[in-house]
GROMACS .gro file of C-alpha atoms in nm:
model
  241
    1MET     CA    1   0.000   0.000   0.000
    2ILE     CA    2   0.125   0.347  -0.087
    3LYS     CA    3   0.239   0.546   0.216
    4PHE     CA    4   0.009   0.826   0.330
    5HIS     CA    5   0.283   1.088   0.342
    6PHE     CA    6   0.349   1.038  -0.029
    7VAL     CA    7  -0.017   1.105  -0.114
    8LEU     CA    8  -0.018   1.400   0.123
    9LEU     CA    9   0.283   1.551  -0.052
   10LEU     CA   10   0.118   1.491  -0.386
   11THR     CA   11  -0.205   1.661  -0.285
   12LEU     CA   12  -0.022   1.951  -0.126
   13ALA     CA   13   0.168   2.004  -0.450
   14MET     CA   14  -0.159   2.014  -0.640
   15THR     CA   15  -0.331   2.254  -0.402
   16GLY     CA   16  -0.046   2.486  -0.321
   17CYS     CA   17  -0.180   2.815  -0.449
   18ALA     CA   18  -0.443   3.016  -0.267
   19SER     CA   19  -0.677   3.048  -0.565
   20GLN     CA   20  -0.702   2.670  -0.597
   21GLN     CA   21  -0.779   2.631  -0.227
   22LYS     CA   22  -1.052   2.889  -0.259
   23PHE     CA   23  -1.201   2.687  -0.543
   24VAL     CA   24  -1.228   2.385  -0.312
   25GLY     CA   25  -1.389   2.605  -0.048
   26GLU     CA   26  -1.672   2.683  -0.287
   27VAL     CA   27  -1.797   2.324  -0.248
   28ASP     CA   28  -2.002   2.269   0.069
   29HIS     CA   29  -2.061   1.902  -0.008
   30PRO     CA   30  -1.872   1.707  -0.275
   31GLU     CA   31  -2.161   1.492  -0.403
   32GLN     CA   32  -2.257   1.688  -0.715
   33GLU     CA   33  -1.900   1.783  -0.803
   34VAL     CA   34  -1.778   1.424  -0.769
   35LYS     CA   35  -2.071   1.301  -0.979
   36ARG     CA   36  -1.982   1.553  -1.251
   37LEU     CA   37  -1.617   1.457  -1.244
   38VAL     CA   38  -1.693   1.085  -1.253
   39GLU     CA   39  -1.910   1.131  -1.562
   40LEU     CA   40  -1.633   1.329  -1.728
   41GLU     CA   41  -1.372   1.072  -1.629
   42LEU     CA   42  -1.581   0.783  -1.758
   43ALA     CA   43  -1.610   0.960  -2.091
   44ASN     CA   44  -1.232   1.002  -2.092
   45ILE     CA   45  -1.177   0.634  -2.007
   46GLN     CA   46  -1.412   0.517  -2.282
   47SER     CA   47  -1.244   0.740  -2.540
   48GLY     CA   48  -0.892   0.659  -2.420
   49GLU     CA   49  -0.808   1.029  -2.410
   50TYR     CA   50  -0.721   1.206  -2.087
   51CYS     CA   51  -0.575   1.525  -2.225
   52ARG     CA   52  -0.903   1.714  -2.216
   53ARG     CA   53  -0.938   2.033  -2.022
   54ASP     CA   54  -1.223   2.049  -1.772
   55PRO     CA   55  -1.378   2.394  -1.828
   56GLN     CA   56  -1.497   2.406  -1.466
   57SER     CA   57  -1.158   2.318  -1.318
   58PRO     CA   58  -0.875   2.556  -1.227
   59PHE     CA   59  -0.628   2.303  -1.369
   60ASN     CA   60  -0.516   2.322  -1.732
   61GLY     CA   61  -0.312   2.003  -1.763
   62CYS     CA   62  -0.399   1.667  -1.914
   63ASP     CA   63  -0.490   1.521  -1.575
   64GLY     CA   64  -0.723   1.800  -1.472
   65VAL     CA   65  -1.001   1.568  -1.357
   66LEU     CA   66  -0.765   1.360  -1.145
   67GLN     CA   67  -0.607   1.672  -0.999
   68ARG     CA   68  -0.948   1.813  -0.913
   69LEU     CA   69  -1.051   1.487  -0.744
   70THR     CA   70  -0.729   1.482  -0.546
   71GLN     CA   71  -0.779   1.844  -0.447
   72LEU     CA   72  -1.128   1.765  -0.318
   73PHE     CA   73  -0.985   1.477  -0.119
   74THR     CA   74  -0.780   1.719   0.091
   75THR     CA   75  -1.106   1.874   0.213
   76PHE     CA   76  -1.334   1.567   0.210
   77PRO     CA   77  -1.102   1.273   0.287
   78ASP     CA   78  -1.382   1.056   0.429
   79TYR     CA   79  -1.625   1.086   0.138
   80GLU     CA   80  -1.636   0.733  -0.001
   81GLN     CA   81  -1.760   0.812  -0.353
   82LEU     CA   82  -1.461   1.042  -0.387
   83GLN     CA   83  -1.225   0.768  -0.269
   84LEU     CA   84  -1.372   0.527  -0.523
   85ALA     CA   85  -1.352   0.785  -0.802
   86LEU     CA   86  -0.984   0.840  -0.725
   87ALA     CA   87  -0.918   0.465  -0.727
   88VAL     CA   88  -1.087   0.428  -1.067
   89SER     CA   89  -0.901   0.727  -1.210
   90TYR     CA   90  -0.562   0.605  -1.095
   91HIS     CA   91  -0.632   0.253  -1.219
   92ALA     CA   92  -0.733   0.386  -1.561
   93ARG     CA   93  -0.390   0.552  -1.576
   94GLN     CA   94  -0.217   0.228  -1.473
   95LYS     CA   95  -0.111   0.379  -1.141
   96ASN     CA   96  -0.216   0.082  -0.937
   97ARG     CA   97  -0.026   0.165  -0.617
   98GLU     CA   98  -0.213   0.492  -0.587
   99ALA     CA   99  -0.544   0.322  -0.672
  100GLN     CA  100  -0.477   0.061  -0.405
  101TYR     CA  101  -0.434   0.330  -0.140
  102TYR     CA  102  -0.789   0.456  -0.186
  103LEU     CA  103  -0.928   0.103  -0.212
  104ASP     CA  104  -0.765   0.017   0.118
  105LEU     CA  105  -0.944   0.313   0.276
  106LEU     CA  106  -1.276   0.179   0.151
  107LEU     CA  107  -1.217  -0.181   0.253
  108LYS     CA  108  -1.034  -0.143   0.582
  109LYS     CA  109  -1.341  -0.169   0.809
  110ASN     CA  110  -1.482  -0.491   0.661
  111ARG     CA  111  -1.803  -0.327   0.540
  112PRO     CA  112  -2.014  -0.400   0.231
  113ARG     CA  113  -1.819  -0.218  -0.040
  114PRO     CA  114  -1.862  -0.439  -0.350
  115GLU     CA  115  -1.744  -0.188  -0.611
  116ALA     CA  116  -1.419  -0.131  -0.422
  117ALA     CA  117  -1.368  -0.505  -0.376
  118ILE     CA  118  -1.425  -0.570  -0.747
  119LEU     CA  119  -1.166  -0.310  -0.847
  120ALA     CA  120  -0.920  -0.434  -0.583
  121ALA     CA  121  -0.969  -0.788  -0.716
  122ARG     CA  122  -0.901  -0.665  -1.069
  123LEU     CA  123  -0.576  -0.509  -0.951
  124ALA     CA  124  -0.479  -0.836  -0.786
  125MET     CA  125  -0.561  -1.033  -1.103
  126GLU     CA  126  -0.356  -0.795  -1.314
  127GLU     CA  127  -0.063  -0.870  -1.084
  128GLY     CA  128  -0.125  -1.244  -1.113
  129ASN     CA  129  -0.239  -1.271  -0.752
  130THR     CA  130  -0.562  -1.467  -0.795
  131ARG     CA  131  -0.545  -1.586  -0.435
  132ARG     CA  132  -0.580  -1.229  -0.307
  133ALA     CA  133  -0.855  -1.159  -0.560
  134LEU     CA  134  -1.046  -1.464  -0.442
  135THR     CA  135  -1.006  -1.366  -0.075
  136LEU     CA  136  -1.135  -1.013  -0.141
  137LEU     CA  137  -1.434  -1.132  -0.340
  138GLU     CA  138  -1.533  -1.413  -0.104
  139ALA     CA  139  -1.527  -1.168   0.187
  140GLN     CA  140  -1.750  -0.925  -0.001
  141LYS     CA  141  -1.982  -1.203  -0.116
  142ARG     CA  142  -2.060  -1.268   0.249
  143LEU     CA  143  -2.128  -0.898   0.300
  144SER     CA  144  -2.304  -0.827  -0.033
  145PRO     CA  145  -2.443  -1.162  -0.154
  146MET     CA  146  -2.691  -1.001  -0.395
  147HIS     CA  147  -2.437  -0.795  -0.592
  148TYR     CA  148  -2.403  -0.959  -0.934
  149GLY     CA  149  -2.070  -0.793  -1.002
  150ILE     CA  150  -1.908  -0.987  -0.718
  151HIS     CA  151  -2.020  -1.317  -0.873
  152GLU     CA  152  -1.915  -1.207  -1.222
  153THR     CA  153  -1.570  -1.117  -1.101
  154LEU     CA  154  -1.545  -1.444  -0.912
  155ALA     CA  155  -1.611  -1.619  -1.244
  156ALA     CA  156  -1.314  -1.431  -1.390
  157VAL     CA  157  -1.093  -1.551  -1.106
  158PHE     CA  158  -1.205  -1.911  -1.159
  159TYR     CA  159  -1.133  -1.872  -1.531
  160LEU     CA  160  -0.778  -1.760  -1.457
  161ASN     CA  161  -0.740  -2.048  -1.211
  162HIS     CA  162  -0.859  -2.299  -1.474
  163GLN     CA  163  -1.165  -2.392  -1.269
  164PRO     CA  164  -1.444  -2.379  -1.529
  165GLN     CA  165  -1.711  -2.555  -1.321
  166SER     CA  166  -1.673  -2.306  -1.037
  167GLY     CA  167  -1.681  -2.031  -1.300
  168PHE     CA  168  -2.008  -2.161  -1.447
  169SER     CA  169  -2.164  -2.163  -1.099
  170ALA     CA  170  -2.052  -1.807  -1.029
  171LEU     CA  171  -2.188  -1.690  -1.365
  172ALA     CA  172  -2.522  -1.860  -1.303
  173ALA     CA  173  -2.552  -1.668  -0.976
  174ALA     CA  174  -2.458  -1.342  -1.150
  175GLU     CA  175  -2.717  -1.407  -1.421
  176GLN     CA  176  -2.994  -1.471  -1.167
  177LEU     CA  177  -2.904  -1.148  -0.988
  178GLY     CA  178  -2.933  -0.938  -1.305
  179ALA     CA  179  -2.592  -0.929  -1.472
  180PRO     CA  180  -2.614  -0.809  -1.836
  181ALA     CA  181  -2.700  -1.108  -2.057
  182TRP     CA  182  -2.450  -1.016  -2.329
  183ARG     CA  183  -2.166  -1.010  -2.080
  184VAL     CA  184  -2.270  -1.334  -1.913
  185ALA     CA  185  -2.283  -1.503  -2.252
  186TYR     CA  186  -1.934  -1.383  -2.345
  187HIS     CA  187  -1.785  -1.498  -2.015
  188ARG     CA  188  -1.968  -1.830  -2.041
  189GLY     CA  189  -1.814  -1.868  -2.385
  190LEU     CA  190  -1.468  -1.820  -2.238
  191LEU     CA  191  -1.538  -2.091  -1.982
  192TYR     CA  192  -1.664  -2.330  -2.251
  193GLU     CA  193  -1.352  -2.258  -2.453
  194LEU     CA  194  -1.141  -2.332  -2.146
  195SER     CA  195  -1.333  -2.661  -2.117
  196LYS     CA  196  -1.240  -2.747  -2.480
  197ASN     CA  197  -1.604  -2.724  -2.590
  198GLU     CA  198  -1.553  -2.493  -2.885
  199SER     CA  199  -1.899  -2.539  -3.035
  200ALA     CA  200  -2.073  -2.433  -2.713
  201ALA     CA  201  -1.826  -2.148  -2.674
  202CYS     CA  202  -1.906  -2.008  -3.018
  203GLU     CA  203  -2.279  -2.036  -2.955
  204GLN     CA  204  -2.235  -1.824  -2.644
  205TYR     CA  205  -2.013  -1.576  -2.829
  206ALA     CA  206  -2.277  -1.547  -3.102
  207LYS     CA  207  -2.544  -1.484  -2.840
  208SER     CA  208  -2.330  -1.213  -2.681
  209TYR     CA  209  -2.264  -1.047  -3.017
  210THR     CA  210  -2.633  -1.063  -3.112
  211LEU     CA  211  -2.730  -0.895  -2.786
  212LYS     CA  212  -2.465  -0.624  -2.814
  213SER     CA  213  -2.309  -0.594  -3.158
  214SER     CA  214  -2.103  -0.292  -3.056
  215TYR     CA  215  -1.899  -0.523  -2.832
  216GLY     CA  216  -1.657  -0.675  -3.080
  217LEU     CA  217  -1.471  -0.932  -2.869
  218PRO     CA  218  -1.720  -1.219  -2.916
  219GLU     CA  219  -1.697  -1.197  -3.295
  220GLY     CA  220  -1.319  -1.203  -3.271
  221ARG     CA  221  -1.330  -1.516  -3.055
  222ILE     CA  222  -1.554  -1.689  -3.311
  223LEU     CA  223  -1.320  -1.596  -3.596
  224GLY     CA  224  -1.032  -1.746  -3.402
  225LEU     CA  225  -1.216  -2.080  -3.379
  226THR     CA  226  -1.333  -2.122  -3.739
  227HIS     CA  227  -1.146  -2.453  -3.765
  228ASN     CA  228  -1.450  -2.581  -3.576
  229PRO     CA  229  -1.747  -2.638  -3.816
  230VAL     CA  230  -2.006  -2.484  -3.580
  231CYS     CA  231  -1.789  -2.177  -3.529
  232LEU     CA  232  -1.730  -2.147  -3.902
  233GLU     CA  233  -2.104  -2.149  -3.972
  234LEU     CA  234  -2.165  -1.892  -3.699
  235ALA     CA  235  -1.888  -1.672  -3.840
  236LYS     CA  236  -2.056  -1.686  -4.182
  237TYR     CA  237  -2.392  -1.607  -4.027
  238LEU     CA  238  -2.247  -1.305  -3.848
  239GLY     CA  239  -2.076  -1.194  -4.170
  240GLY     CA  240  -1.720  -1.237  -4.052
  241ALA     CA  241  -1.608  -1.521  -4.277
   0.00000   0.00000   0.00000
């Protein structure tokens, strides 16, 4: 976990001038400002471009949204939506140590915080630490058993651990709790592919693509399996072969 004094130095550097501190003082409660910044940051993440100036921010650099969030944190360090927004922003920039700091704040009291646990598990998986990811998710499943994202992410851990049957069970739970059907189908396809059942995998990929054609990964998986007759026919049907 990143040391607090490092983050403190970072935030002090970002909020050093009086005019910037005054700007923070204009916010009595961070809810609306954090919501606005999160929407802007999500748009940046989806486009892959961060060098966009926030017209409502005093910062002019490429990381204006992140700087503004960090500035707010100096005044509202206990506001959990702000902590989560910072974690997401740092993770999107591949600054996982910084992201982990804010996730640790959210998870330290063993409370139901499924979104934080899911992101923390993703960080662990990216580092190859599926054991930590599983521990985080199982703990949150006990606290938030009805959150479909926890079960979906558990399925991803089981996939990485080459445990397809456990993955199928986790996906079934996620599906019953309302996980998007197109995403469930894609992940189920991955598990079938892991199980060497290519025909079933391609059927799931085709279902995912049919439900959400803007999501291109399922079609790519089918095209990679066209040595299988079922997959070849599905590729032709979808217009990819």
